[in-house]
mmCIF file of C-alpha atoms (C1' of nucleotides) in Angstrom:
data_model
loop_
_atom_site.group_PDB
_atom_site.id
_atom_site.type_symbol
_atom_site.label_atom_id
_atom_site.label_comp_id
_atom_site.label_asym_id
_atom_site.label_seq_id
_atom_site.Cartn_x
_atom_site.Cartn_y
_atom_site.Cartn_z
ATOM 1 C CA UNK A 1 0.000 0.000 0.000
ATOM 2 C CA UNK A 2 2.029 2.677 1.592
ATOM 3 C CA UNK A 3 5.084 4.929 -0.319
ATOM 4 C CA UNK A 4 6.390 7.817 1.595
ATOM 5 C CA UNK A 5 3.746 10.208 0.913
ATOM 6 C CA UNK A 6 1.317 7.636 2.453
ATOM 7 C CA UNK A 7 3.612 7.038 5.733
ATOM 8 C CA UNK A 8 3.967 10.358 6.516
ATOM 9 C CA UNK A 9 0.170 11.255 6.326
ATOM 10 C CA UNK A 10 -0.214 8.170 8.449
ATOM 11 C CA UNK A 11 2.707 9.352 10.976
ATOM 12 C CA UNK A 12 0.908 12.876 11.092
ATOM 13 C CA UNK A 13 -2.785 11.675 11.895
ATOM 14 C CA UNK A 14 -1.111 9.060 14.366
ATOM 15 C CA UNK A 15 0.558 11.905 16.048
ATOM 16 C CA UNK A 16 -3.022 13.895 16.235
ATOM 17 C CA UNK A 17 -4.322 10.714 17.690
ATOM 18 C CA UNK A 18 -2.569 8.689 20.072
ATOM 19 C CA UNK A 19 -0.240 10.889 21.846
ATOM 20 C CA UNK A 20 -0.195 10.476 25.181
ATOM 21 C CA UNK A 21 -2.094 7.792 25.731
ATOM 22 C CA UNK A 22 -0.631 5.149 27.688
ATOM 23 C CA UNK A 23 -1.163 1.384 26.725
ATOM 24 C CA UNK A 24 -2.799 -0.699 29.395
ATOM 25 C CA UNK A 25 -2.326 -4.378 27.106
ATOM 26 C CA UNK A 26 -1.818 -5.440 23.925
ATOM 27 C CA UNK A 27 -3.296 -8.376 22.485
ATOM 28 C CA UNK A 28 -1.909 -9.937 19.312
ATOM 29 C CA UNK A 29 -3.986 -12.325 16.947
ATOM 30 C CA UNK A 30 -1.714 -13.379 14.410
ATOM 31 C CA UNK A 31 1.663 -13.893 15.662
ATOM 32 C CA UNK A 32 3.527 -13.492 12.171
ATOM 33 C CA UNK A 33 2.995 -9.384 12.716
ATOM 34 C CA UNK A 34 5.505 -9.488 15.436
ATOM 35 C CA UNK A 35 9.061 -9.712 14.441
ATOM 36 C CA UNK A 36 11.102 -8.860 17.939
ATOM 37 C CA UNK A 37 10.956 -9.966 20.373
ATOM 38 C CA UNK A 38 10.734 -13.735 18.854
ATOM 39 C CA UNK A 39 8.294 -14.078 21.811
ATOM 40 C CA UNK A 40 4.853 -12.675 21.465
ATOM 41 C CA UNK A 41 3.740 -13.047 25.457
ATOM 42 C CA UNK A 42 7.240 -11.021 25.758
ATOM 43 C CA UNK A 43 6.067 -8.289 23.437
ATOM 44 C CA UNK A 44 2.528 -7.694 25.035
ATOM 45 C CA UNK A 45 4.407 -7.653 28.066
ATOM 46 C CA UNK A 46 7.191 -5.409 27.268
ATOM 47 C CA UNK A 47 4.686 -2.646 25.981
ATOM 48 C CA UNK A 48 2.039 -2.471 28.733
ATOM 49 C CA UNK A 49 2.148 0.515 30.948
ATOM 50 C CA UNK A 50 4.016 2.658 28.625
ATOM 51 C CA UNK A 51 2.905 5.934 27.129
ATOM 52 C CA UNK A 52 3.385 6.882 23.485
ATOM 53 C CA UNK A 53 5.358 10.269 22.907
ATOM 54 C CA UNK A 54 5.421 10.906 19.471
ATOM 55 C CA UNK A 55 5.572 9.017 15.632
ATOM 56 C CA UNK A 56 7.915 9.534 13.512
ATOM 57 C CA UNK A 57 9.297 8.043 9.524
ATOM 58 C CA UNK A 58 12.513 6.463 8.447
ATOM 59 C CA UNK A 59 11.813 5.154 4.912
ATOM 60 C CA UNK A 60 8.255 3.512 4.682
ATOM 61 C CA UNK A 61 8.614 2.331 8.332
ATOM 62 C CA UNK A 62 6.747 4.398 11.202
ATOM 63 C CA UNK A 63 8.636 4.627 14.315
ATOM 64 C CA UNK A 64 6.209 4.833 17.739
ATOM 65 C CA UNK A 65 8.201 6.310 20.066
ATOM 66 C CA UNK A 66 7.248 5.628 23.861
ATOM 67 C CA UNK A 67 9.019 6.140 26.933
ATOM 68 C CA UNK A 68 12.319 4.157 26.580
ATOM 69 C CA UNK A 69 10.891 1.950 24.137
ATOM 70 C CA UNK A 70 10.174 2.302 20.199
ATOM 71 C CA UNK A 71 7.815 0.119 18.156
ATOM 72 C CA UNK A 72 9.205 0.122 14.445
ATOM 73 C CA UNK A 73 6.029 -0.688 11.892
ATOM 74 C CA UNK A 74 5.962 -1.301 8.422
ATOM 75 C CA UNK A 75 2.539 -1.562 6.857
ATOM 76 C CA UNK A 76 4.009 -3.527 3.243
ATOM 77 C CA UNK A 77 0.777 -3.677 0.781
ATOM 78 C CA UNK A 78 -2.470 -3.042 2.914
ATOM 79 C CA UNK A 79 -1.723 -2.681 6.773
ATOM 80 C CA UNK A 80 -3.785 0.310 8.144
ATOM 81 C CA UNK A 81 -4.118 1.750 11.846
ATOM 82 C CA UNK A 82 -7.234 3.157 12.997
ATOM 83 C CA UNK A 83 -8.513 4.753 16.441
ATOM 84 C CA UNK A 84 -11.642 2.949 17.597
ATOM 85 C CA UNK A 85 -13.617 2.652 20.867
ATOM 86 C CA UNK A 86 -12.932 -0.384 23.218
ATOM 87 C CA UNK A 87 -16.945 -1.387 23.141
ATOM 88 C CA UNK A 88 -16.680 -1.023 18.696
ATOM 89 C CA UNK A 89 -16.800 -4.467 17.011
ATOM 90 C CA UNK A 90 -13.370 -5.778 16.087
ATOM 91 C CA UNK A 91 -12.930 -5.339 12.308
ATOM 92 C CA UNK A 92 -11.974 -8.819 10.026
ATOM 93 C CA UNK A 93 -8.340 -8.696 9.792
ATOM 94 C CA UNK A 94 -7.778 -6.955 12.574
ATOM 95 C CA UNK A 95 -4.256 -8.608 13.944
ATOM 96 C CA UNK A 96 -3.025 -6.210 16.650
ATOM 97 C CA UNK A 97 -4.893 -3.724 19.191
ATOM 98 C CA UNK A 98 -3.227 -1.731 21.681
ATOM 99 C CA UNK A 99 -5.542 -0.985 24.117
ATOM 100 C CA UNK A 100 -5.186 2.481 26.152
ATOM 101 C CA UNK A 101 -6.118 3.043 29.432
ATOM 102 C CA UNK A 102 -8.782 5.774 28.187
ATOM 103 C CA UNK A 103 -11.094 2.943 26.825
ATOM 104 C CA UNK A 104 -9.964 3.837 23.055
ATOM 105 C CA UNK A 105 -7.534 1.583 21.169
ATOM 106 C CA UNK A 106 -5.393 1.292 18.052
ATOM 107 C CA UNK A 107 -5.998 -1.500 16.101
ATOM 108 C CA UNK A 108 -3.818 -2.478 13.140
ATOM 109 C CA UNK A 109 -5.462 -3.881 9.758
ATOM 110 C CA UNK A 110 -4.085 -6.000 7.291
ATOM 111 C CA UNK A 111 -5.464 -7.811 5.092
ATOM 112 C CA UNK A 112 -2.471 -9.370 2.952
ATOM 113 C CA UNK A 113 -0.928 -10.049 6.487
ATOM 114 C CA UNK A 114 2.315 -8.953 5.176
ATOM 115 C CA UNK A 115 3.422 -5.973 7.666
ATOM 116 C CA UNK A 116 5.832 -6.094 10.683
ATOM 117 C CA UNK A 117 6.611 -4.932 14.009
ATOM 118 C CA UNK A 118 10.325 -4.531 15.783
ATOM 119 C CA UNK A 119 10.283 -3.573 19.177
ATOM 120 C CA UNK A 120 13.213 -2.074 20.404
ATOM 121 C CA UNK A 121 14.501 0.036 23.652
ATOM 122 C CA UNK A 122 15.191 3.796 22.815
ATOM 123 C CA UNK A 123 18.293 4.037 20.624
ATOM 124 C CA UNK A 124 18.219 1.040 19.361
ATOM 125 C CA UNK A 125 16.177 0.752 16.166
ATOM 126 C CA UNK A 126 18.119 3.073 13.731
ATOM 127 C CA UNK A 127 21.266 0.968 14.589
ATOM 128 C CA UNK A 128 19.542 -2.770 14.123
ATOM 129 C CA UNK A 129 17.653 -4.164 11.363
ATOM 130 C CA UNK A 130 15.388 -3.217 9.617
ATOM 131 C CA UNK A 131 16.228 0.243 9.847
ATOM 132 C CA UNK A 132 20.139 0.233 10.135
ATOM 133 C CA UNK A 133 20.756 0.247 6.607
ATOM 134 C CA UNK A 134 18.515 2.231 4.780
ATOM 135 C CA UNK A 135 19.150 4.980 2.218
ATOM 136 C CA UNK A 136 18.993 8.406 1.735
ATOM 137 C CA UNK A 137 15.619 9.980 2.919
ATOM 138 C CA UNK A 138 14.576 12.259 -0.557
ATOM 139 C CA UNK A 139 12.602 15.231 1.460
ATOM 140 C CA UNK A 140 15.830 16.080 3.512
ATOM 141 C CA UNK A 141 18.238 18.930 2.781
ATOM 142 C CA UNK A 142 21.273 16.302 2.522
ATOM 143 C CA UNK A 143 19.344 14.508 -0.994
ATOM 144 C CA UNK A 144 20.819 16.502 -3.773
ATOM 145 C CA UNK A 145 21.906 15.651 -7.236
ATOM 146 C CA UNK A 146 25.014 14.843 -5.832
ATOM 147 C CA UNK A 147 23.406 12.292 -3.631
ATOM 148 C CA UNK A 148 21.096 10.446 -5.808
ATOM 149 C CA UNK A 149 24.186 9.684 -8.379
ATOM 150 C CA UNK A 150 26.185 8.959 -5.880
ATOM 151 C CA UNK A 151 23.989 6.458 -4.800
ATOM 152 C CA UNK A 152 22.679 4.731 -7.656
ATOM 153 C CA UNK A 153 24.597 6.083 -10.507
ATOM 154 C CA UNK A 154 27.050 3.242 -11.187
ATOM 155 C CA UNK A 155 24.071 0.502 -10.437
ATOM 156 C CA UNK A 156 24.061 -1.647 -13.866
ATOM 157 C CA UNK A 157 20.682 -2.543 -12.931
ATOM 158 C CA UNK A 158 17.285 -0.791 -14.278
ATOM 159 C CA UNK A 159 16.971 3.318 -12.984
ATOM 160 C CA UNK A 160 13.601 1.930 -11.746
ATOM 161 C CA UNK A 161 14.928 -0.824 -9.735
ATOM 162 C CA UNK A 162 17.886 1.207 -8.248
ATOM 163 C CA UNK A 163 15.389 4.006 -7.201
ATOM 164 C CA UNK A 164 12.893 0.979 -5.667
ATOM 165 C CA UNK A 165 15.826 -0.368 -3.589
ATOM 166 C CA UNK A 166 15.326 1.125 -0.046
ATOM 167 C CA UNK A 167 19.120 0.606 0.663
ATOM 168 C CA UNK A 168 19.610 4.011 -1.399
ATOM 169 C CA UNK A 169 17.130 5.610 -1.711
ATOM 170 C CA UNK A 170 13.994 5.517 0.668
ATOM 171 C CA UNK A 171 10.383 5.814 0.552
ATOM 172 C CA UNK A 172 9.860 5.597 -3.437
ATOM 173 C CA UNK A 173 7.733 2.736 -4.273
ATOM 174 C CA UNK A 174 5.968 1.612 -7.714
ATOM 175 C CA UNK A 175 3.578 4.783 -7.728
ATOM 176 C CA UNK A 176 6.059 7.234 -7.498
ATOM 177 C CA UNK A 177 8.701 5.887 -9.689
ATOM 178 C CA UNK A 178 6.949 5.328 -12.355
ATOM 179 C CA UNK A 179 5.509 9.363 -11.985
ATOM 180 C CA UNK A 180 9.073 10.769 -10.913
ATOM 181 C CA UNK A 181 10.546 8.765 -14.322
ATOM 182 C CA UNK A 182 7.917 9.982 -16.409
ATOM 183 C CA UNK A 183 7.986 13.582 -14.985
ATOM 184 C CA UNK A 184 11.860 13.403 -15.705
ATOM 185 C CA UNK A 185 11.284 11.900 -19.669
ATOM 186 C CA UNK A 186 13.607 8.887 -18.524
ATOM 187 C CA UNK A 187 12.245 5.499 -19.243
ATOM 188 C CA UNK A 188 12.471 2.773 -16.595
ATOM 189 C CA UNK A 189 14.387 0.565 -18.024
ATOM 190 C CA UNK A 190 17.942 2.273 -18.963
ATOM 191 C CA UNK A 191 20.685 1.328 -16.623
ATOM 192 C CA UNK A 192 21.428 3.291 -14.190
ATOM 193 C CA UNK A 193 25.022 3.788 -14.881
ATOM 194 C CA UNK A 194 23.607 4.927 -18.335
ATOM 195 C CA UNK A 195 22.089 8.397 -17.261
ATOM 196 C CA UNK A 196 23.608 11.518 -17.577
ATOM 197 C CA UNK A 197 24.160 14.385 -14.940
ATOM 198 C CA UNK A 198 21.604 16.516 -16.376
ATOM 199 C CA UNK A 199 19.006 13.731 -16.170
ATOM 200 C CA UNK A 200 19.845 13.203 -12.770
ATOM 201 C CA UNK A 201 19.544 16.131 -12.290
ATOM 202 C CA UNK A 202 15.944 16.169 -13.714
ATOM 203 C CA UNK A 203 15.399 12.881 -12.002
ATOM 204 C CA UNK A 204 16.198 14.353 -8.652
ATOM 205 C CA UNK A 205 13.613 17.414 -9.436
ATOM 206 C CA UNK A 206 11.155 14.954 -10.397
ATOM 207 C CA UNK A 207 11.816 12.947 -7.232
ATOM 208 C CA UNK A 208 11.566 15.712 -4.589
ATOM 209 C CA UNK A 209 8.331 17.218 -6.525
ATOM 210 C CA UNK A 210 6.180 13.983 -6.993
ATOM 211 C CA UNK A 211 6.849 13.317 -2.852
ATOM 212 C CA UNK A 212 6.336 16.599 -1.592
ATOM 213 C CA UNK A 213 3.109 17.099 -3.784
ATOM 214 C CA UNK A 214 1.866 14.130 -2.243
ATOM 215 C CA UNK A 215 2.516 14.435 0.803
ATOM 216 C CA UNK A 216 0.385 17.720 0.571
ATOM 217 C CA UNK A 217 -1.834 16.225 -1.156
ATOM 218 C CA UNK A 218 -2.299 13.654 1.805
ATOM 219 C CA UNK A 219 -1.197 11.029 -0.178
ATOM 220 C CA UNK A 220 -2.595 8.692 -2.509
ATOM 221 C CA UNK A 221 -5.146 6.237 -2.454
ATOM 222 C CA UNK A 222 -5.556 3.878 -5.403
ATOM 223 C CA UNK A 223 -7.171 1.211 -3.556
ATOM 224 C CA UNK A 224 -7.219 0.969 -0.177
ATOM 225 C CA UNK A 225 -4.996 3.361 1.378
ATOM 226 C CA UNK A 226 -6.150 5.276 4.345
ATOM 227 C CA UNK A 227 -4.960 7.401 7.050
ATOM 228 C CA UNK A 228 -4.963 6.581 10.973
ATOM 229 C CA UNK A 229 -8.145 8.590 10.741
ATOM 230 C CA UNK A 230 -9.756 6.316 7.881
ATOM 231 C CA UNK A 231 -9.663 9.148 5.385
ATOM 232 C CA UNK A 232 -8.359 8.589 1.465
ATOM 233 C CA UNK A 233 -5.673 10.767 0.275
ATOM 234 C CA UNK A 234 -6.000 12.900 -3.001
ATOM 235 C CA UNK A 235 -3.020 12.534 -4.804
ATOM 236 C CA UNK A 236 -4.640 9.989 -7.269
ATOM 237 C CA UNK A 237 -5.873 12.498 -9.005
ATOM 238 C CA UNK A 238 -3.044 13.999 -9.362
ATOM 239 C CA UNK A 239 -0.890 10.933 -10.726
ATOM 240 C CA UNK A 240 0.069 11.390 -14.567
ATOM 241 C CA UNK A 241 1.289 7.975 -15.562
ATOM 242 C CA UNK A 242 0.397 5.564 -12.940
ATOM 243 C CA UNK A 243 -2.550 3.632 -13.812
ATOM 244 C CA UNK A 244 -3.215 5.051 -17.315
ATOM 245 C CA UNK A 245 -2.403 2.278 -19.390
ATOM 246 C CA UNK A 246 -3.595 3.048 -23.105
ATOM 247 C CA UNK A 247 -4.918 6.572 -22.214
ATOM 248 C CA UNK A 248 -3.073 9.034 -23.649
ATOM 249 C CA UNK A 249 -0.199 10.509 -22.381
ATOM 250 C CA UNK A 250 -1.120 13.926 -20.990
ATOM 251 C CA UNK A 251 2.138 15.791 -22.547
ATOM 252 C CA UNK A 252 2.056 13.946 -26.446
ATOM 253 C CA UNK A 253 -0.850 11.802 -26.356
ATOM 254 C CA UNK A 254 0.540 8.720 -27.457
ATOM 255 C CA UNK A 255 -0.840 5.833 -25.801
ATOM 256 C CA UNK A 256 0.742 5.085 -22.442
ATOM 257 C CA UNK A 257 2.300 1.668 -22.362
ATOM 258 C CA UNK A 258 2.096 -0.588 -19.456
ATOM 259 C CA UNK A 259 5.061 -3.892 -19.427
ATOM 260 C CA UNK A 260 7.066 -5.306 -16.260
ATOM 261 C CA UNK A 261 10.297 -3.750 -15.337
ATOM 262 C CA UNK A 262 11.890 -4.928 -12.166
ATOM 263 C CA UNK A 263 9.186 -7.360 -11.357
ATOM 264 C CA UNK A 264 6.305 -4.367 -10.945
ATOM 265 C CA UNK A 265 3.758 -3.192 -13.547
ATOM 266 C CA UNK A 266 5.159 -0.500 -15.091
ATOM 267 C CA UNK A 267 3.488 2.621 -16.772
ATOM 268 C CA UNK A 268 6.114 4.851 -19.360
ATOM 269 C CA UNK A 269 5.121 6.902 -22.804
ATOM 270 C CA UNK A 270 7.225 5.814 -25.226
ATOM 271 C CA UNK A 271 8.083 8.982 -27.010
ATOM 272 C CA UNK A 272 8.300 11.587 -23.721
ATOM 273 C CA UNK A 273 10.683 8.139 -22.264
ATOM 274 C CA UNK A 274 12.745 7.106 -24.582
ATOM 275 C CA UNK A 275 14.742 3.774 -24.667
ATOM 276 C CA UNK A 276 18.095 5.640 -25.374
ATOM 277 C "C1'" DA B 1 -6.638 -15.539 -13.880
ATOM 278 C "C1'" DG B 2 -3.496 -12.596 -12.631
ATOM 279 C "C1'" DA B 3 -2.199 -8.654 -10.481
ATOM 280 C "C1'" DA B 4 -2.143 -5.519 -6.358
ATOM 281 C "C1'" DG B 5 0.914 0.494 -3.376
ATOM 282 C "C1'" DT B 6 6.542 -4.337 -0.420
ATOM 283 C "C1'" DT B 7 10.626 -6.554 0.742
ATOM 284 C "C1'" DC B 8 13.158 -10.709 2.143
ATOM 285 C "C1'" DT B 9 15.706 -14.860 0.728
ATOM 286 C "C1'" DC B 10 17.982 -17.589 -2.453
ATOM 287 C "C1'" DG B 11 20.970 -18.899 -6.119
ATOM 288 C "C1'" DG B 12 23.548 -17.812 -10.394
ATOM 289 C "C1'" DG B 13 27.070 -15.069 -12.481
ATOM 290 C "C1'" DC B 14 30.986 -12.286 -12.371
ATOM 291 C "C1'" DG B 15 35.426 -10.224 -10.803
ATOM 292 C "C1'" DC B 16 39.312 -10.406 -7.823
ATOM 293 C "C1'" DT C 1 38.856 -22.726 -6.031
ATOM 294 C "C1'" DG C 2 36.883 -19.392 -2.824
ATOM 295 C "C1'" DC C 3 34.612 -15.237 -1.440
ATOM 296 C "C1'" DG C 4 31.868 -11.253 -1.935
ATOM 297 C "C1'" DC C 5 29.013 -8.466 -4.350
ATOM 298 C "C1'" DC C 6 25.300 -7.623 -7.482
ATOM 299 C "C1'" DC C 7 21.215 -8.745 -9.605
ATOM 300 C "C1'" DG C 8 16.824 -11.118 -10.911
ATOM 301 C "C1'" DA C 9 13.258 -14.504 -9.628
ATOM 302 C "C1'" DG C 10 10.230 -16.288 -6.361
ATOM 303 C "C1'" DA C 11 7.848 -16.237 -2.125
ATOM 304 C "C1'" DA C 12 4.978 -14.497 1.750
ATOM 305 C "C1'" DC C 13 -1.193 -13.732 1.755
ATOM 306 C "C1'" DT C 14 -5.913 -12.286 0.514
ATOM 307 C "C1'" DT C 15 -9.099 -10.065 -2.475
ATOM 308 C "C1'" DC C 16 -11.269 -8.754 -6.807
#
DNA sequence: AGAAGTTCTCGGGCGC
DNA sequence: TGCGCCCGAGAACTTC
């Protein structure tokens, strides 16, 4: 489900919501979820009494920060939190809930049952895995042109799957790649190692204006992406490539083409992206 | 039926 | 031959 755009909207409605509160128990119905601790008694245990401070993002991971612990979540294809009521009825798919001690709790959704959880005492996520060796984050100051060729720019592999590979780059997934290499008239398929400066340098553009759009824009929601609030993003209407197969391209018109590069469904228009 | 917004693991290929 | 890196394919699961 979730790119960047979407984490941060859900890191910024989490932050509205669940401040403060302090977690009475957790119960955990599908084990898989919980990555660290191994043990999932240990993990309910380890979390109960303690009082969220704050959310933030590394990547497309959310970081809940408590007092001296932080829970590291990654929501993959389809998790989703929401705020309910303790005395609401328990949504299917529904694998964690962190129940407060104000009778509200967070539940996490997921229907692909594909997202994690890391639990980890203060200081110690950004130095262990998952999080330890990520990539540059694209919205800071230190991602500049520099930066992005320096970290994929000798890759032999695809642009597309360099820029997917959350070891250099983080938080673009298939949505925004395939807008960021259309928006920079660089199809998704030359080598990395094949691009020059100046199309880095429009790549890098591209990059930091297709995530920062978003993010104002709330995000994107092409299918079931929703905030911690349960509210769709609008940024869907604001994609230019993704999900246009055969319509035609909004700069030439030529039919927008749809084939698999790196694995994913990929959208390019064969005369703004050319091959060479 | 096949693909869906993700990423981890595995094995082959290549260069020292 | 051995090791390490790099890269692509397949797998994890449910829904439409």
């Amino acid at each position: 489900m979730p790119e960047l755009p979407e984490v941060e909207t859900v890191k910024r409605t989490l932050n509205e919501l669940v401040v403060g509160k302090q977690i009475e128990r957790v119960t955990v119905h599908l084990p898989r979820i919980i990555q660290r601790p191994s043990d999932i008694q240990a993990f309910a245990f380890e979390l109960a009494g303690h009082t969220i401070v704050g959310v933030e993002r590394r990547g497309k991971f959310l970081r809940i920060l408590l007092d001296g612990l932080v829970l590291v979540s990654h929501l993959r294809m389809e998790g989703r939190y929401g705020l309910y009521a303790a005395d609401e009825a328990v949504e299917k798919h529904t694998h964690v809930i962190f129940h407060f001690n104000d009778g509200t709790e967070l539940r996490y959704k997921d229907v692909r049952q594909f997202g994690t959880m890391h639990l980890f005492n203060t200081g110690e996520d950004l130095i262990s895995a998952p999080l330890h060796k990520l990539g540059l984050e694209p919205l800071d100051a230190a991602f500049t042109v520099e930066a992005l060729q320096g970290a994929v720019g000798r890759r032999s592999t695809s642009i597309k799957a360099a820029l997917l590979n959350q070891a250099y780059v983080v938080g673009i997934g298939n949505i925004y790649v395939d807008e960021a290499l259309f928006r920079a008239g660089i199809h998704p398929s030359r080598a990395a190692n094949s691009l020059t400066t100046e199309q880095f340098t429009l790549l890098h553009k591209a990059i930091v204006g297709v995530l920062s759009e978003s993010v104002a824009a709330g995000g994107s929601s092409v299918k079931s992406y929703v905030n911690g609030q349960g509210d769709s993003g609008s940024y869907q209407h604001q994609l230019q490539i993704y999900g246009r197969k055969q319509e035609p391209c909004v700069v030439c018109h030529t039919p927008v083409e749809k084939s698999v590069v790196a694995g994913r469904g990929t959208h390019y228009c064969p005369k703004c992206q050319p091959t060479v």
